[in-house]
XYZ file of C-alpha atoms in Angstrom:
713
model
C 108.813 81.867 97.939
C 112.347 81.033 96.935
C 111.353 80.564 93.297
C 109.559 83.892 93.304
C 112.549 85.625 94.817
C 114.916 83.998 92.337
C 112.673 85.005 89.463
C 112.655 88.595 90.707
C 116.421 88.614 91.146
C 116.785 87.508 87.530
C 114.211 89.986 86.368
C 115.833 92.773 88.406
C 119.186 92.103 86.773
C 117.646 92.300 83.306
C 115.342 95.286 83.686
C 114.981 96.950 80.316
C 116.271 100.406 81.119
C 116.890 102.617 78.096
C 120.112 104.544 78.604
C 119.035 106.825 75.801
C 115.872 107.576 77.732
C 117.923 108.250 80.870
C 120.207 110.604 78.949
C 117.306 112.456 77.351
C 115.484 112.722 80.673
C 118.603 113.984 82.470
C 119.090 116.649 79.802
C 115.413 117.602 79.974
C 115.776 118.119 83.714
C 118.480 120.697 83.082
C 115.589 123.066 82.398
C 115.667 125.992 84.852
C 111.898 125.672 85.217
C 112.322 122.149 86.570
C 115.359 122.830 88.763
C 113.933 125.884 90.505
C 111.348 123.709 92.253
C 113.062 120.302 92.279
C 116.599 121.308 93.289
C 117.114 125.009 94.116
C 120.813 124.460 94.837
C 121.480 123.093 91.365
C 119.265 125.822 89.918
C 121.608 128.392 91.452
C 124.617 126.589 89.973
C 122.987 126.537 86.549
C 122.090 130.199 86.888
C 125.769 130.945 87.436
C 126.656 129.010 84.269
C 124.025 130.903 82.265
C 125.391 134.199 83.565
C 128.885 133.343 82.363
C 127.551 132.227 78.958
C 125.629 135.498 78.664
C 128.784 137.488 79.434
C 130.670 135.528 76.776
C 127.972 136.470 74.258
C 128.291 140.193 74.990
C 131.317 141.797 73.301
C 133.700 143.341 75.799
C 131.931 141.910 78.845
C 134.706 139.404 79.533
C 138.190 140.643 80.449
C 140.836 140.188 77.719
C 142.296 136.692 77.366
C 139.771 135.326 79.893
C 137.337 133.801 77.381
C 138.731 130.278 77.845
C 138.557 130.614 81.618
C 134.938 131.790 81.538
C 133.919 129.059 79.086
C 135.672 126.390 81.162
C 133.960 127.489 84.367
C 130.565 127.565 82.611
C 131.104 124.068 81.187
C 132.178 122.655 84.557
C 129.103 124.138 86.220
C 126.801 122.601 83.601
C 128.494 119.214 84.061
C 128.028 119.550 87.825
C 124.301 120.074 87.376
C 124.104 117.252 84.817
C 125.720 114.784 87.237
C 122.865 115.511 89.616
C 120.040 115.256 87.044
C 121.545 112.098 85.530
C 121.639 110.371 88.926
C 118.069 111.444 89.631
C 116.815 110.292 86.218
C 118.609 106.971 86.504
C 117.163 106.352 89.961
C 113.559 107.087 89.063
C 113.545 105.370 85.663
C 115.221 102.264 87.080
C 112.589 102.004 89.799
C 109.805 102.556 87.284
C 111.234 99.876 84.991
C 111.212 97.353 87.847
C 107.605 98.100 88.702
C 106.576 97.907 85.039
C 108.256 94.503 84.809
C 106.332 93.328 87.857
C 103.017 94.566 86.499
C 103.671 92.738 83.247
C 103.334 89.476 85.199
C 99.696 90.223 86.006
C 96.973 88.763 83.798
C 93.532 90.074 82.968
C 90.611 88.061 84.346
C 89.051 85.684 81.822
C 85.286 85.436 82.285
C 82.956 82.634 81.164
C 80.141 84.640 79.582
C 76.811 82.831 79.263
C 75.385 82.672 75.727
C 72.376 81.018 74.113
C 74.468 77.984 73.196
C 76.592 77.681 76.346
C 79.525 79.798 77.515
C 82.375 81.661 75.862
C 85.638 82.891 77.344
C 86.063 86.655 77.103
C 88.268 89.269 78.729
C 86.699 91.055 81.667
C 87.240 94.402 79.949
C 84.681 93.581 77.233
C 81.860 92.743 79.651
C 78.900 95.111 79.776
C 76.131 95.604 82.368
C 73.522 92.904 81.813
C 76.018 90.249 80.699
C 75.876 87.018 82.657
C 78.943 85.016 83.622
C 79.323 81.523 85.058
C 81.615 81.106 88.050
C 83.052 77.840 89.369
C 85.440 77.116 92.280
C 88.713 78.972 91.724
C 87.199 81.586 89.391
C 87.497 85.302 90.091
C 84.447 87.545 89.823
C 85.285 89.722 86.791
C 83.280 92.770 87.886
C 80.635 93.838 90.395
C 77.260 92.176 89.911
C 74.303 90.273 91.394
C 73.758 86.531 91.763
C 70.895 85.320 89.574
C 71.394 81.598 90.082
C 73.298 79.193 92.347
C 75.003 79.460 95.723
C 78.668 79.610 96.698
C 81.154 80.672 99.309
C 83.189 83.636 98.093
C 86.533 84.803 99.493
C 86.269 88.583 99.925
C 89.232 88.948 102.281
C 91.372 90.784 99.746
C 88.677 93.472 99.412
C 86.805 93.656 102.703
C 89.395 92.338 105.176
C 87.026 89.624 106.447
C 88.836 86.277 106.638
C 85.673 84.130 106.727
C 84.258 83.340 103.252
C 80.914 85.001 102.530
C 77.933 82.881 101.500
C 76.345 84.199 98.304
C 73.024 83.133 96.827
C 70.295 84.576 94.596
C 70.057 88.411 94.617
C 73.263 88.824 96.683
C 75.835 91.393 95.549
C 79.311 90.181 94.588
C 82.420 92.312 94.145
C 84.816 92.238 91.245
C 88.145 90.634 92.151
C 86.720 88.253 94.774
C 87.242 84.499 94.405
C 84.751 81.625 94.453
C 85.856 79.006 97.007
C 83.133 76.415 96.544
C 79.811 76.113 94.759
C 78.858 77.770 91.495
C 77.145 81.001 90.505
C 75.574 82.755 87.574
C 76.276 86.463 88.054
C 74.748 89.354 86.144
C 77.234 92.174 85.681
C 75.945 95.466 87.097
C 78.958 97.781 87.000
C 80.383 99.472 83.953
C 84.095 99.271 83.297
C 85.919 101.654 85.619
C 83.006 102.101 88.047
C 83.253 99.060 90.321
C 84.343 98.718 93.943
C 87.998 98.423 92.976
C 87.758 101.541 90.822
C 86.245 103.518 93.690
C 89.173 102.454 95.825
C 91.574 103.597 93.107
C 89.828 106.991 93.014
C 90.578 107.303 96.718
C 94.173 106.305 96.009
C 94.596 108.978 93.356
C 93.234 111.650 95.702
C 95.621 110.721 98.514
C 98.944 112.593 98.680
C 102.038 111.701 100.640
C 103.308 114.544 102.812
C 107.013 115.334 102.980
C 108.827 113.743 105.877
C 110.166 115.843 108.728
C 113.765 114.952 107.827
C 113.225 116.109 104.242
C 111.774 119.395 105.472
C 114.607 119.891 107.966
C 117.318 119.166 105.402
C 115.674 121.447 102.838
C 115.537 124.262 105.395
C 119.185 123.701 106.331
C 120.392 123.709 102.735
C 118.202 126.686 101.886
C 119.483 128.732 104.827
C 123.108 127.885 104.023
C 122.606 128.813 100.378
C 121.060 132.172 101.272
C 123.880 132.914 103.715
C 126.518 132.152 101.084
C 124.717 134.217 98.443
C 124.681 137.170 100.844
C 128.350 136.659 101.741
C 129.558 136.416 98.137
C 127.324 139.280 97.002
C 128.513 141.492 99.842
C 132.144 140.628 99.119
C 131.755 141.393 95.414
C 130.162 144.815 95.952
C 132.537 145.672 98.810
C 135.537 145.080 96.552
C 133.841 146.959 93.728
C 133.175 150.071 95.843
C 136.715 149.911 97.196
C 137.935 150.507 93.677
C 138.811 146.948 92.748
C 137.477 145.014 89.770
C 136.388 141.635 91.161
C 136.061 138.969 88.503
C 132.508 137.702 87.896
C 133.612 134.139 87.071
C 135.618 133.901 90.279
C 132.706 135.274 92.297
C 130.350 132.714 90.766
C 132.894 129.974 91.454
C 133.221 131.085 95.064
C 129.447 130.936 95.480
C 129.221 127.461 93.915
C 132.119 126.227 96.020
C 130.437 127.419 99.194
C 126.970 126.058 98.422
C 126.274 122.439 99.527
C 126.278 121.106 95.971
C 127.699 117.724 96.998
C 124.726 116.668 99.098
C 122.376 118.289 96.584
C 123.834 116.158 93.816
C 124.086 112.941 95.838
C 120.548 112.774 97.192
C 119.384 110.880 94.063
C 122.305 108.461 94.491
C 121.160 107.724 98.031
C 117.764 106.919 96.548
C 119.420 104.546 94.075
C 121.073 102.760 96.997
C 117.772 102.031 98.657
C 116.064 100.878 95.476
C 118.937 98.613 94.419
C 119.578 97.022 97.786
C 115.910 96.299 98.401
C 115.568 94.857 94.896
C 118.207 92.251 95.730
C 115.971 91.097 98.586
C 112.851 90.967 96.439
C 111.295 94.271 97.515
C 110.289 96.653 94.742
C 110.699 100.295 95.765
C 109.028 102.786 93.458
C 110.942 105.717 94.956
C 114.148 106.197 96.881
C 112.402 108.938 98.850
C 110.008 106.352 100.277
C 112.944 104.331 101.579
C 114.424 107.395 103.242
C 111.054 108.115 104.849
C 111.104 104.627 106.357
C 114.041 105.681 108.495
C 111.819 108.259 110.204
C 108.887 105.876 110.638
C 107.591 105.670 114.206
C 104.093 104.223 113.629
C 103.362 101.033 111.670
C 99.787 100.127 110.704
C 99.321 96.466 109.789
C 96.326 94.852 108.145
C 95.255 91.657 109.905
C 94.143 89.393 107.088
C 97.075 88.016 105.125
C 99.524 90.319 106.896
C 99.527 89.470 110.587
C 97.577 86.266 109.997
C 97.822 83.570 107.363
C 94.527 84.744 105.911
C 92.923 81.302 106.241
C 91.131 79.743 109.163
C 92.955 76.825 110.777
C 91.973 74.217 113.354
C 93.235 75.000 116.849
C 91.145 72.855 119.210
C 88.919 69.769 119.523
C 86.024 70.114 121.992
C 84.168 66.906 123.090
C 80.476 66.572 124.022
C 78.278 63.905 125.633
C 81.004 61.941 127.407
C 83.328 61.656 124.430
C 86.997 62.586 124.785
C 89.108 65.078 122.886
C 90.824 62.122 121.213
C 87.441 60.787 120.044
C 86.627 64.118 118.404
C 90.144 64.365 116.959
C 90.010 60.901 115.359
C 86.537 61.560 113.944
C 87.637 64.969 112.610
C 90.678 63.343 111.003
C 88.465 60.847 109.175
C 85.973 63.534 108.097
C 88.830 65.656 106.703
C 90.989 62.969 105.083
C 89.728 63.836 101.606
C 89.240 67.561 102.259
C 91.699 69.475 100.070
C 90.862 72.907 101.501
C 93.322 74.663 103.798
C 90.846 74.304 106.648
C 90.573 70.568 106.035
C 94.333 70.144 105.875
C 94.734 72.100 109.107
C 92.296 69.733 110.864
C 94.308 66.713 109.709
C 97.567 68.366 110.785
C 96.195 69.210 114.234
C 94.915 65.646 114.730
C 98.240 64.154 113.622
C 100.185 66.473 115.926
C 98.136 65.174 118.871
C 98.338 61.530 117.794
C 94.632 61.313 117.004
C 94.900 58.977 114.003
C 92.652 55.927 113.396
C 94.304 52.514 113.891
C 95.193 50.497 110.803
C 92.037 48.301 110.615
C 89.827 51.374 110.528
C 92.272 53.419 108.430
C 92.002 50.792 105.689
C 88.259 51.386 105.614
C 88.728 55.168 105.615
C 90.933 54.981 102.516
C 88.235 53.200 100.478
C 85.288 55.168 101.879
C 83.029 57.397 99.784
C 83.879 61.056 99.931
C 81.119 63.500 100.897
C 81.978 66.733 99.088
C 81.480 70.106 100.717
C 79.180 72.460 98.822
C 77.659 75.852 99.420
C 74.213 74.263 99.610
C 74.985 71.436 102.072
C 77.735 73.191 104.074
C 79.173 69.964 105.442
C 81.681 67.319 104.330
C 83.031 63.983 105.476
C 83.099 60.300 104.531
C 80.637 57.419 104.271
C 81.979 53.934 104.960
C 81.400 51.276 102.314
C 82.658 48.263 104.340
C 84.030 46.804 101.134
C 85.403 43.605 102.699
C 83.477 40.366 103.292
C 80.848 40.362 106.062
C 82.253 40.160 109.556
C 81.004 38.210 112.520
C 81.320 38.789 116.273
C 84.583 36.854 116.353
C 86.156 39.288 113.925
C 85.681 42.173 116.334
C 88.739 43.076 118.396
C 88.271 45.943 120.795
C 90.728 48.774 120.269
C 92.457 50.489 123.177
C 94.053 53.851 122.513
C 93.316 57.450 121.462
C 89.733 57.806 120.259
C 88.792 54.286 121.326
C 85.088 55.070 121.864
C 84.591 56.307 118.300
C 86.885 53.668 116.812
C 85.167 50.775 118.606
C 81.730 52.111 117.704
C 82.639 52.185 114.013
C 84.256 48.745 114.154
C 81.090 47.375 115.756
C 79.050 48.898 112.923
C 81.338 47.155 110.463
C 80.709 43.817 112.145
C 76.965 44.389 112.047
C 77.121 45.690 108.479
C 75.450 48.953 109.452
C 75.862 52.118 107.448
C 78.203 54.670 108.985
C 79.329 58.169 108.152
C 81.457 60.804 109.863
C 80.771 64.435 108.978
C 81.731 67.951 110.013
C 80.032 71.213 109.128
C 78.340 74.415 110.211
C 76.426 74.393 113.475
C 72.929 74.889 112.094
C 73.336 72.246 109.368
C 74.757 69.527 111.637
C 72.141 70.195 114.321
C 69.523 69.669 111.642
C 70.992 66.269 110.791
C 72.167 64.918 114.167
C 71.137 65.223 117.802
C 73.358 66.543 120.588
C 73.451 64.570 123.829
C 73.024 67.758 125.843
C 71.789 70.695 123.736
C 72.637 73.169 126.503
C 76.312 72.142 126.556
C 76.577 72.468 122.792
C 74.870 75.857 122.785
C 77.148 77.237 125.511
C 80.295 75.947 123.802
C 79.264 77.380 120.446
C 78.472 80.749 122.038
C 81.818 80.842 123.864
C 83.804 80.058 120.723
C 81.874 82.609 118.681
C 82.399 85.276 121.346
C 86.163 84.829 120.881
C 85.782 85.537 117.192
C 86.510 81.915 116.288
C 84.487 79.545 114.098
C 82.894 76.313 115.425
C 82.369 73.233 113.236
C 80.302 70.411 114.721
C 81.426 66.798 114.254
C 78.908 63.946 114.086
C 79.012 60.157 113.743
C 75.805 59.105 112.038
C 73.042 60.948 113.907
C 75.001 61.858 117.054
C 76.949 65.080 117.642
C 80.149 64.065 119.443
C 82.133 67.299 119.505
C 83.363 70.418 117.821
C 86.388 71.640 115.863
C 87.423 75.237 116.577
C 88.813 77.203 113.635
C 90.876 80.323 114.038
C 92.559 82.747 111.666
C 96.040 81.878 112.897
C 98.866 84.405 113.152
C 101.827 83.785 110.893
C 104.711 81.813 112.432
C 107.388 84.085 113.877
C 105.367 87.280 113.432
C 105.262 87.929 117.189
C 109.056 87.931 117.441
C 109.443 90.110 114.360
C 106.934 92.643 115.650
C 108.765 92.724 118.978
C 111.843 93.902 117.077
C 109.836 96.842 115.764
C 108.633 97.651 119.270
C 112.196 97.495 120.575
C 113.137 100.090 117.955
C 110.549 102.424 119.486
C 107.814 101.968 116.904
C 104.112 101.948 117.717
C 102.292 99.015 116.073
C 98.610 99.261 115.162
C 96.550 96.399 113.714
C 93.572 97.493 111.643
C 90.984 95.128 110.212
C 87.458 94.768 108.944
C 86.874 91.859 111.342
C 84.678 92.068 114.436
C 86.278 93.391 117.654
C 86.372 89.971 119.359
C 88.296 88.365 116.518
C 90.555 91.391 116.177
C 91.486 91.468 119.874
C 92.174 87.736 119.974
C 94.491 87.899 116.963
C 96.220 91.018 118.294
C 96.900 89.319 121.627
C 98.439 86.322 119.894
C 100.637 88.612 117.788
C 101.671 90.818 120.717
C 99.963 93.948 119.358
C 98.430 96.419 121.802
C 96.635 98.894 119.528
C 93.701 97.535 117.509
C 91.126 99.139 115.220
C 88.297 96.744 114.279
C 85.375 96.879 111.825
C 87.355 99.350 109.761
C 86.087 100.524 106.393
C 88.459 101.884 103.725
C 87.639 105.412 104.888
C 88.476 104.486 108.493
C 91.884 103.111 107.548
C 92.703 106.276 105.646
C 91.459 108.325 108.595
C 93.716 106.399 110.984
C 96.762 107.246 108.871
C 95.766 110.907 108.659
C 95.206 111.115 112.422
C 98.658 109.700 113.165
C 100.234 112.070 110.643
C 98.388 115.033 112.162
C 100.128 114.207 115.456
C 103.499 114.488 113.742
C 104.105 110.769 113.275
C 105.717 109.199 110.233
C 103.429 106.337 109.279
C 104.216 103.032 107.600
C 101.393 100.814 106.359
C 101.551 97.126 105.461
C 98.640 95.613 103.582
C 97.515 93.400 100.743
C 93.826 94.098 100.127
C 92.050 96.657 98.005
C 90.577 98.031 101.211
C 94.155 98.896 102.259
C 94.836 100.918 99.099
C 93.804 104.410 100.322
C 95.857 104.029 103.502
C 98.821 102.659 101.526
C 98.658 105.692 99.246
C 98.449 108.233 102.055
C 101.107 106.662 104.268
C 104.697 107.868 104.196
C 105.793 104.259 103.667
C 103.331 101.871 102.012
C 104.465 98.235 101.709
C 102.094 95.968 99.760
C 102.302 92.198 99.538
C 102.838 90.740 96.063
C 100.109 88.215 96.881
C 97.714 91.129 97.327
C 95.470 92.915 94.883
C 96.584 95.105 91.993
C 94.957 98.107 93.680
C 97.084 97.650 96.806
C 100.277 97.272 94.777
C 99.500 100.362 92.703
C 98.804 102.431 95.820
C 101.904 101.382 97.754
C 105.360 102.820 97.192
C 106.942 99.425 97.916
C 105.989 95.842 96.999
C 107.307 92.760 98.806
C 107.548 89.884 96.330
C 107.824 87.308 99.118
C 104.628 88.615 100.749
C 106.200 88.616 104.206
C 104.940 91.597 106.242
C 107.717 91.224 108.792
C 110.171 92.354 106.121
C 109.097 95.920 106.829
C 111.729 95.635 109.567
C 114.366 95.334 106.844
C 112.874 98.353 105.093
C 112.954 100.446 108.268
C 116.519 99.420 109.118
C 117.674 100.298 105.621
C 115.857 103.611 105.883
C 117.670 104.427 109.102
C 120.974 103.524 107.482
C 120.177 105.833 104.581
C 119.451 108.648 107.025
C 122.831 108.026 108.628
C 124.453 108.048 105.192
C 122.695 111.251 104.225
C 123.766 112.907 107.466
C 127.362 111.815 106.919
C 127.444 113.068 103.333
C 125.831 116.349 104.407
C 128.596 116.782 106.960
C 131.179 115.892 104.317
C 129.642 118.443 101.934
C 129.649 121.266 104.477
C 133.231 120.466 105.510
C 134.149 120.522 101.812
C 132.598 123.949 101.453
C 134.655 125.336 104.309
C 137.864 123.941 102.795
C 137.021 125.252 99.313
C 136.364 128.671 100.831
C 139.989 128.832 101.967
C 141.221 127.940 98.477
C 139.090 130.215 96.305
C 138.809 133.341 98.474
C 142.581 133.989 98.738
C 142.971 133.557 94.963
C 139.976 135.806 94.289
C 141.595 138.529 96.399
C 144.970 137.850 94.774
C 143.421 138.545 91.365
C 142.579 142.110 92.440
C 145.439 142.814 94.856
C 148.913 141.168 94.727
C 149.302 141.786 98.454
C 146.906 138.868 99.078
C 149.614 136.421 97.940
C 150.392 135.678 101.589
C 146.979 133.994 101.873
C 147.913 131.433 99.184
C 149.025 128.854 101.743
C 148.637 125.980 99.242
C 150.944 127.764 96.788
C 148.507 127.315 93.911
C 149.887 128.367 90.519
C 147.620 131.333 89.773
C 144.015 132.458 90.416
C 142.719 130.896 87.181
C 144.160 127.408 87.797
C 143.118 127.558 91.441
C 139.488 128.339 90.579
C 139.420 125.755 87.777
C 140.897 123.126 90.113
C 138.315 123.906 92.781
C 135.411 123.740 90.308
C 136.699 120.472 88.820
C 136.958 118.976 92.299
C 133.477 120.283 93.114
C 132.090 118.486 90.040
C 133.931 115.159 90.251
C 133.328 114.677 93.972
C 129.648 113.985 93.178
C 130.190 110.843 91.034
C 133.192 109.904 93.206
C 130.975 109.619 96.277
C 128.223 107.623 94.550
C 129.797 104.264 95.633
C 129.653 105.449 99.243
C 126.027 106.453 98.794
C 125.228 103.042 97.300
C 127.106 101.064 99.949
C 125.946 103.135 102.905
C 127.883 104.770 105.702
C 127.195 102.008 108.194
C 124.364 101.509 110.663
C 123.894 99.648 113.927
C 120.307 99.088 114.991
C 121.428 98.826 118.596
C 123.065 102.263 118.719
C 122.191 104.470 115.734
C 123.203 107.695 117.490
C 126.664 106.374 118.269
C 127.068 105.294 114.652
C 125.954 108.712 113.465
C 128.469 110.480 115.715
C 131.233 108.187 114.468
C 130.346 108.806 110.839
C 130.114 112.555 111.398
C 133.619 112.584 112.859
C 135.014 110.479 110.018
C 133.324 112.292 107.155
C 133.545 115.700 108.788
C 137.314 115.548 109.244
C 137.771 113.759 105.926
C 135.621 116.317 104.153
C 137.747 119.142 105.516
C 141.116 117.589 104.620
C 140.411 116.036 101.214
C 139.766 119.268 99.246
C 143.154 120.745 100.154
C 144.976 117.670 98.849
C 142.807 117.154 95.772
C 142.697 120.809 94.701
C 146.473 121.108 95.030
C 146.916 117.991 92.859
C 144.450 119.209 90.195
C 146.066 122.661 90.185
C 149.446 121.060 89.519
C 148.006 118.974 86.660
C 146.474 122.102 85.121
C 149.825 123.830 85.402
C 151.471 120.952 83.543
C 148.784 120.885 80.834
C 148.377 124.621 80.241
C 151.687 126.228 80.993
C 154.447 123.662 80.574
C 155.479 123.231 76.967
């Protein structure tokens, strides 16, 4: 995990972002056709600039000796709009460059196509229906098809959500993207390129659309209402002065309108998006859009996929169950020996559980275990273990020393076999296979135990010594360490947590209880997961989805916040608007906390912008009236030099405040998870009062500089 994170940090610092492309894109977005739908506030500002340019082009339309003033105002307005489009272009192209860099790490599946003379390695994209491919352990199925030869266990968890490997044999259907765990297969490709299971999931992804969040809608309504009010005010003022016999200046009227409109927050919204993308990137989370991060602050429902998200995605040993008078230690020691050479995660978990309980063979028997013959697990046999060779010289009765300790019944039985030179083997495997090879002491006890374990959604493996069943190992898809505590943090923040899975209800409920999750949806198909998201959204909830399988892709696409694991499928990562390179689902907490901080920042900057507008109103309006009536000089409380310098100073301040506040947007206004409302009130007071005072000081200073530059020789 650390190496992956370090690699991403390096990659994130060296993302190939073309500044020329950013510049071109920012200029392209100056198009009125784009701005009218993407940013109506900046569209209005640009419209004012175009009006002034049009007046400059018409002879006599501009008052004498005012051409420079009109041109300066028009240029400042264009620069104001460009600051906004540049920030937006930079944010989106930077995020896209990071995702493109991540996708470049993915490799196409190489298939072993069967030919008349053997096999040849080809790319999966060149396979056609009817081609046959050979699959060995560790190989990925290149495309949907049917088994024509062989048998194997196939891991379909990344597609179907089922954690238990599926047994595939002749005529069974296999899905592209699944992985062969054990055994071998010859598969005949049945799906054309672009028409497999994964492609159908991607079609669902492309048809899913993310709705706007409630906070985005509310802010848009607020800014729209304020803009309309200011347009009405400025328009009414202009025509009132005109009908009173005055000649109000068009450039000053446009400047007054721009000064009143909330251009600061309109221009800084992309910068807030940059903050989320950049800060998450440092922690190894790829965010495709800053808007998705902002939506995470409103999230109140989180839907988690079970396999690989809440759980480790692999069955692990959790219990040893003895039969026929044997003890738990007997079963544990035997299971340890049967799993010593088992390199699978299940086998390693059995060894770890036995070691944790102290169920390890004593040294005389361990020496024999180390030189024993390994019995490999295969899809056909469905069992594994060891067969003792008794490689040392023959033993007599005097060589036998009875062992006293954990597992003594099994240990002493095997040591006695060594003395007598009898063959001995210890195996574990599926219930039906072991019962066909060994006898249980009490079949009723075994049947009841197997039924009880299965009813809990767990998997039983029987353990046998030679022809006697001595016990059972219980396997369970174990929850990830620490996930319960992390999910409790989400609950404490008021979020509803839902676990959704393709597993059976018994397994799903057991896992949910271990993870501390109350809401569970089991046996879910891709359509059901998408439906669950839509139902929550229809109730007004903002939904976050965490997943890693292709079956999660439609829900990830529809959700307001979709966080995919980097260990997941390409379909899931394409559908999501965020990718966690460390594949830790609990890190959605970090995403949500950052989202809430961004909401606080946006609220603070909105307050700052509105306070700015009020202050700028009291600088431009008196000078606008002074331009038509000298008696308004009493309103010039800042003692600005003249109406032209005052308006230019205000417009310059209005433009430069956008890039000046970008560091604040990137750093954030501060957030405390324990008391977000208190933090918001504090920030509103700080940025509200600061936003009202700063313009008076800054505009006065800029006005004085303009006086020195333009009028002092």
